[in-house]
Tab-separated table of C-alpha atoms in Angstrom:
chain	number	residue	atom	x	y	z
A	172	UNK	CA	27.258	13.800	-67.349
A	173	UNK	CA	24.927	16.566	-68.411
A	174	UNK	CA	22.041	17.503	-66.139
A	175	UNK	CA	20.228	19.560	-68.775
A	176	UNK	CA	17.299	18.770	-71.028
A	177	UNK	CA	16.509	20.765	-74.149
A	178	UNK	CA	13.269	20.971	-76.118
A	179	UNK	CA	13.190	22.489	-79.602
A	180	UNK	CA	9.751	23.952	-80.138
A	181	UNK	CA	8.477	25.016	-83.555
A	182	UNK	CA	6.329	28.088	-84.136
A	183	UNK	CA	2.847	26.550	-83.731
A	184	UNK	CA	3.902	24.544	-80.663
A	185	UNK	CA	5.447	27.641	-79.086
A	186	UNK	CA	2.193	29.542	-79.646
A	187	UNK	CA	0.301	26.679	-78.007
A	188	UNK	CA	2.624	26.743	-74.982
A	189	UNK	CA	2.183	30.496	-74.647
A	190	UNK	CA	-1.608	30.110	-74.726
A	191	UNK	CA	-1.488	27.423	-72.008
A	192	UNK	CA	0.624	29.739	-69.857
A	193	UNK	CA	-1.670	32.706	-70.505
A	194	UNK	CA	-4.839	30.847	-69.546
A	195	UNK	CA	-3.285	28.977	-66.627
A	196	UNK	CA	-4.742	25.734	-67.964
A	197	UNK	CA	-1.653	23.615	-68.563
A	198	UNK	CA	-3.515	20.559	-69.862
A	199	UNK	CA	-0.972	18.201	-68.284
A	200	UNK	CA	1.902	19.834	-70.189
A	201	UNK	CA	4.924	19.778	-67.856
A	202	UNK	CA	6.880	22.333	-69.901
A	203	UNK	CA	3.991	24.822	-69.826
A	204	UNK	CA	3.615	24.324	-66.072
A	205	UNK	CA	7.305	25.002	-65.376
A	206	UNK	CA	7.404	28.007	-67.704
A	207	UNK	CA	4.326	29.433	-65.992
A	208	UNK	CA	5.914	28.986	-62.560
A	209	UNK	CA	9.095	30.691	-63.728
A	210	UNK	CA	7.371	33.863	-64.965
A	211	UNK	CA	7.675	35.216	-61.419
A	212	UNK	CA	11.016	33.588	-60.601
A	213	UNK	CA	13.144	35.512	-58.065
A	214	UNK	CA	16.187	35.466	-60.371
A	215	UNK	CA	15.656	36.588	-63.972
A	216	UNK	CA	18.030	37.529	-66.727
A	217	UNK	CA	18.590	37.905	-70.442
A	218	UNK	CA	21.447	37.458	-72.884
A	219	UNK	CA	21.138	39.113	-76.285
A	220	UNK	CA	23.882	38.083	-78.706
A	221	UNK	CA	24.243	39.596	-82.174
A	222	UNK	CA	26.491	38.667	-85.094
A	223	UNK	CA	25.928	40.889	-88.131
A	224	UNK	CA	22.212	40.545	-89.023
A	225	UNK	CA	21.547	37.458	-86.928
A	226	UNK	CA	21.366	36.809	-83.224
A	227	UNK	CA	19.718	35.112	-80.280
A	228	UNK	CA	17.835	36.254	-77.211
A	229	UNK	CA	17.962	33.953	-74.192
A	230	UNK	CA	15.718	34.578	-71.209
A	231	UNK	CA	17.023	33.047	-67.981
A	232	UNK	CA	14.963	32.317	-64.880
A	233	UNK	CA	16.044	30.581	-61.686
A	234	UNK	CA	13.785	29.300	-58.940
A	235	UNK	CA	15.375	27.150	-56.248
A	236	UNK	CA	17.881	24.884	-57.950
A	237	UNK	CA	16.103	24.843	-61.313
A	238	UNK	CA	17.072	27.144	-64.176
A	239	UNK	CA	15.100	27.595	-67.385
A	240	UNK	CA	16.599	29.108	-70.539
A	241	UNK	CA	14.292	30.152	-73.367
A	242	UNK	CA	16.251	30.976	-76.519
A	243	UNK	CA	14.750	32.540	-79.631
A	244	UNK	CA	16.484	33.505	-82.860
A	245	UNK	CA	16.705	37.114	-83.996
A	246	UNK	CA	17.025	38.489	-87.519
A	247	UNK	CA	17.393	42.025	-88.796
A	248	UNK	CA	14.977	42.670	-91.659
A	249	UNK	CA	14.657	46.101	-93.300
A	250	UNK	CA	16.607	47.644	-90.438
A	251	UNK	CA	14.373	46.161	-87.751
A	252	UNK	CA	15.079	43.294	-85.383
A	253	UNK	CA	12.572	40.462	-85.683
A	254	UNK	CA	12.052	37.468	-83.408
A	255	UNK	CA	11.717	34.303	-85.478
A	256	UNK	CA	9.020	31.692	-84.745
A	257	UNK	CA	9.714	28.892	-82.288
A	258	UNK	CA	12.087	28.550	-79.366
A	259	UNK	CA	14.649	26.331	-77.708
A	260	UNK	CA	13.802	25.613	-74.056
A	261	UNK	CA	16.494	24.223	-71.754
A	262	UNK	CA	15.883	22.988	-68.218
A	263	UNK	CA	19.148	22.968	-66.303
A	264	UNK	CA	20.830	23.394	-62.912
A	265	UNK	CA	23.288	25.922	-61.469
A	266	UNK	CA	26.101	23.384	-61.874
A	267	UNK	CA	25.409	23.008	-65.590
A	268	UNK	CA	24.401	26.623	-66.262
A	269	UNK	CA	27.392	27.774	-68.294
A	270	UNK	CA	27.474	24.745	-70.586
A	271	UNK	CA	23.784	25.312	-71.314
A	272	UNK	CA	24.221	29.055	-71.888
A	273	UNK	CA	27.363	28.688	-74.030
A	274	UNK	CA	25.451	26.594	-76.556
A	275	UNK	CA	23.128	29.557	-77.191
A	276	UNK	CA	25.982	32.008	-77.915
A	277	UNK	CA	27.834	32.617	-81.199
A	278	UNK	CA	30.466	29.988	-81.928
A	279	UNK	CA	33.506	31.940	-80.797
A	280	UNK	CA	35.844	31.137	-77.926
A	281	UNK	CA	35.849	34.777	-76.840
A	282	UNK	CA	32.256	34.359	-75.617
A	283	UNK	CA	31.937	30.630	-74.966
A	284	UNK	CA	35.048	29.942	-72.861
A	285	UNK	CA	34.307	28.494	-69.395
A	286	UNK	CA	35.411	30.445	-66.344
A	287	UNK	CA	38.701	29.739	-64.611
A	288	UNK	CA	40.423	30.680	-61.380
A	289	UNK	CA	42.373	33.363	-63.270
A	290	UNK	CA	39.266	35.187	-64.499
A	291	UNK	CA	39.681	38.939	-64.050
A	292	UNK	CA	43.423	38.790	-63.428
A	293	UNK	CA	44.365	39.855	-66.958
A	294	UNK	CA	42.082	42.877	-67.414
A	295	UNK	CA	43.583	45.787	-69.323
A	296	UNK	CA	41.930	49.195	-69.643
A	297	UNK	CA	42.505	50.590	-73.134
A	298	UNK	CA	43.684	54.197	-73.142
A	299	UNK	CA	41.993	55.373	-76.337
A	300	UNK	CA	40.503	58.620	-77.549
A	301	UNK	CA	36.750	58.677	-78.145
A	302	UNK	CA	37.297	58.532	-81.925
A	303	UNK	CA	39.652	55.555	-81.591
A	304	UNK	CA	37.178	53.826	-79.268
A	305	UNK	CA	34.316	54.269	-81.724
A	306	UNK	CA	36.511	53.152	-84.620
A	307	UNK	CA	37.423	49.940	-82.776
A	308	UNK	CA	33.787	49.240	-81.947
A	309	UNK	CA	32.853	49.810	-85.606
A	310	UNK	CA	34.850	46.645	-86.386
A	311	UNK	CA	32.767	44.629	-83.960
A	312	UNK	CA	32.129	41.016	-84.985
A	313	UNK	CA	29.919	40.043	-82.049
A	314	UNK	CA	27.966	41.932	-79.393
A	315	UNK	CA	26.530	40.485	-76.209
A	316	UNK	CA	24.447	42.199	-73.555
A	317	UNK	CA	23.894	40.354	-70.278
A	318	UNK	CA	21.401	41.464	-67.632
A	319	UNK	CA	20.609	39.644	-64.386
A	320	UNK	CA	17.937	40.775	-61.931
A	321	UNK	CA	17.001	39.891	-58.351
A	322	UNK	CA	13.293	40.164	-57.564
A	323	UNK	CA	11.625	40.281	-54.157
A	324	UNK	CA	8.152	41.134	-55.449
A	325	UNK	CA	7.047	44.549	-56.578
A	326	UNK	CA	7.126	46.075	-60.023
A	327	UNK	CA	10.881	46.602	-60.362
A	328	UNK	CA	13.852	44.373	-59.503
A	329	UNK	CA	15.522	44.876	-56.130
A	330	UNK	CA	18.960	44.657	-57.762
A	331	UNK	CA	20.078	44.463	-61.403
A	332	UNK	CA	23.430	43.858	-63.084
A	333	UNK	CA	24.153	44.912	-66.670
A	334	UNK	CA	27.173	44.115	-68.802
A	335	UNK	CA	27.855	44.944	-72.456
A	336	UNK	CA	30.463	42.866	-74.278
A	337	UNK	CA	31.983	43.315	-77.721
A	338	UNK	CA	34.325	41.125	-79.752
A	339	UNK	CA	36.393	43.187	-82.188
A	340	UNK	CA	39.644	42.193	-83.890
A	341	UNK	CA	39.522	38.963	-81.901
A	342	UNK	CA	39.581	40.841	-78.574
A	343	UNK	CA	36.924	40.527	-75.888
A	344	UNK	CA	35.985	44.030	-74.764
A	345	UNK	CA	34.001	44.997	-71.690
A	346	UNK	CA	32.152	48.137	-72.838
A	347	UNK	CA	31.463	50.513	-69.947
A	348	UNK	CA	29.352	53.590	-70.584
A	349	UNK	CA	28.999	56.542	-68.236
A	350	UNK	CA	26.907	59.187	-69.956
A	351	UNK	CA	28.712	60.101	-73.164
A	352	UNK	CA	31.947	58.458	-71.992
A	353	UNK	CA	32.834	54.985	-73.254
A	354	UNK	CA	35.617	53.020	-71.585
A	355	UNK	CA	36.886	49.737	-73.027
A	356	UNK	CA	38.484	47.075	-70.861
A	357	UNK	CA	40.097	44.137	-72.650
A	358	UNK	CA	39.181	40.943	-70.802
A	359	UNK	CA	40.233	37.326	-70.987
A	360	UNK	CA	37.942	34.924	-72.843
A	361	UNK	CA	36.709	33.296	-69.626
A	362	UNK	CA	35.325	36.571	-68.299
A	363	UNK	CA	31.783	36.283	-69.677
A	364	UNK	CA	31.253	32.951	-67.917
A	365	UNK	CA	32.775	34.243	-64.680
A	366	UNK	CA	30.667	37.421	-64.684
A	367	UNK	CA	27.420	35.531	-65.367
A	368	UNK	CA	28.151	33.035	-62.599
A	369	UNK	CA	28.903	35.856	-60.167
A	370	UNK	CA	25.738	37.774	-61.106
A	371	UNK	CA	23.457	34.734	-60.756
A	372	UNK	CA	24.930	33.833	-57.359
A	373	UNK	CA	24.636	37.437	-56.175
A	374	UNK	CA	21.024	37.627	-57.405
A	375	UNK	CA	20.177	34.377	-55.645
A	376	UNK	CA	21.755	35.649	-52.414
A	377	UNK	CA	19.849	38.937	-52.729
A	378	UNK	CA	16.535	37.089	-52.945
A	379	UNK	CA	17.210	34.684	-50.068
A	380	UNK	CA	18.365	37.235	-47.482
A	381	UNK	CA	16.121	39.710	-45.741
A	382	UNK	CA	16.355	43.326	-46.947
A	383	UNK	CA	17.717	45.789	-44.367
A	384	UNK	CA	15.089	47.336	-42.109
A	385	UNK	CA	14.559	51.061	-41.831
A	386	UNK	CA	15.622	52.346	-38.414
């Protein structure tokens, strides 16, 4: 049984919600109240998925045992990425997180597969030249960037995790960049779910334990 609830908000309604949040006057609107509370959530993240000229951006916040996902559609127009009006807002729980997130991703098993106990056991680093690496990435069908942050106050996150994924020729690739060097690791389809779960748990732990003291 699902524990999630999703609201589809059109452009004018989304603008109204944003105004309620900005002013702090929620006018009895439960969604605006929760969204306002989650602006400073200790766990925050984003998933930006792109398929050709279309895509989605999902902002993730977690406070206690409540997770909010705000998904907006992206479109590339005249070479520029544009956020389309409206949003999809999902209120969910850690137990139902992946099912809620997967619905916001492109409809491909390489990105949507749930995690399994074998996640990470079939990783294979591709030994490719830089030209071969770039040529493979040029055939990319889907791109997904995932970022999860742990906040303890202040102006920057205490800890942040970044992961760049690519689906090319039906293969899920973990794209790791170190300066000008690009390394590709072929991963099993359940890896995106497993990595997100790990990052959210680690971020939650980082915000609920005391930082080390200076001696």
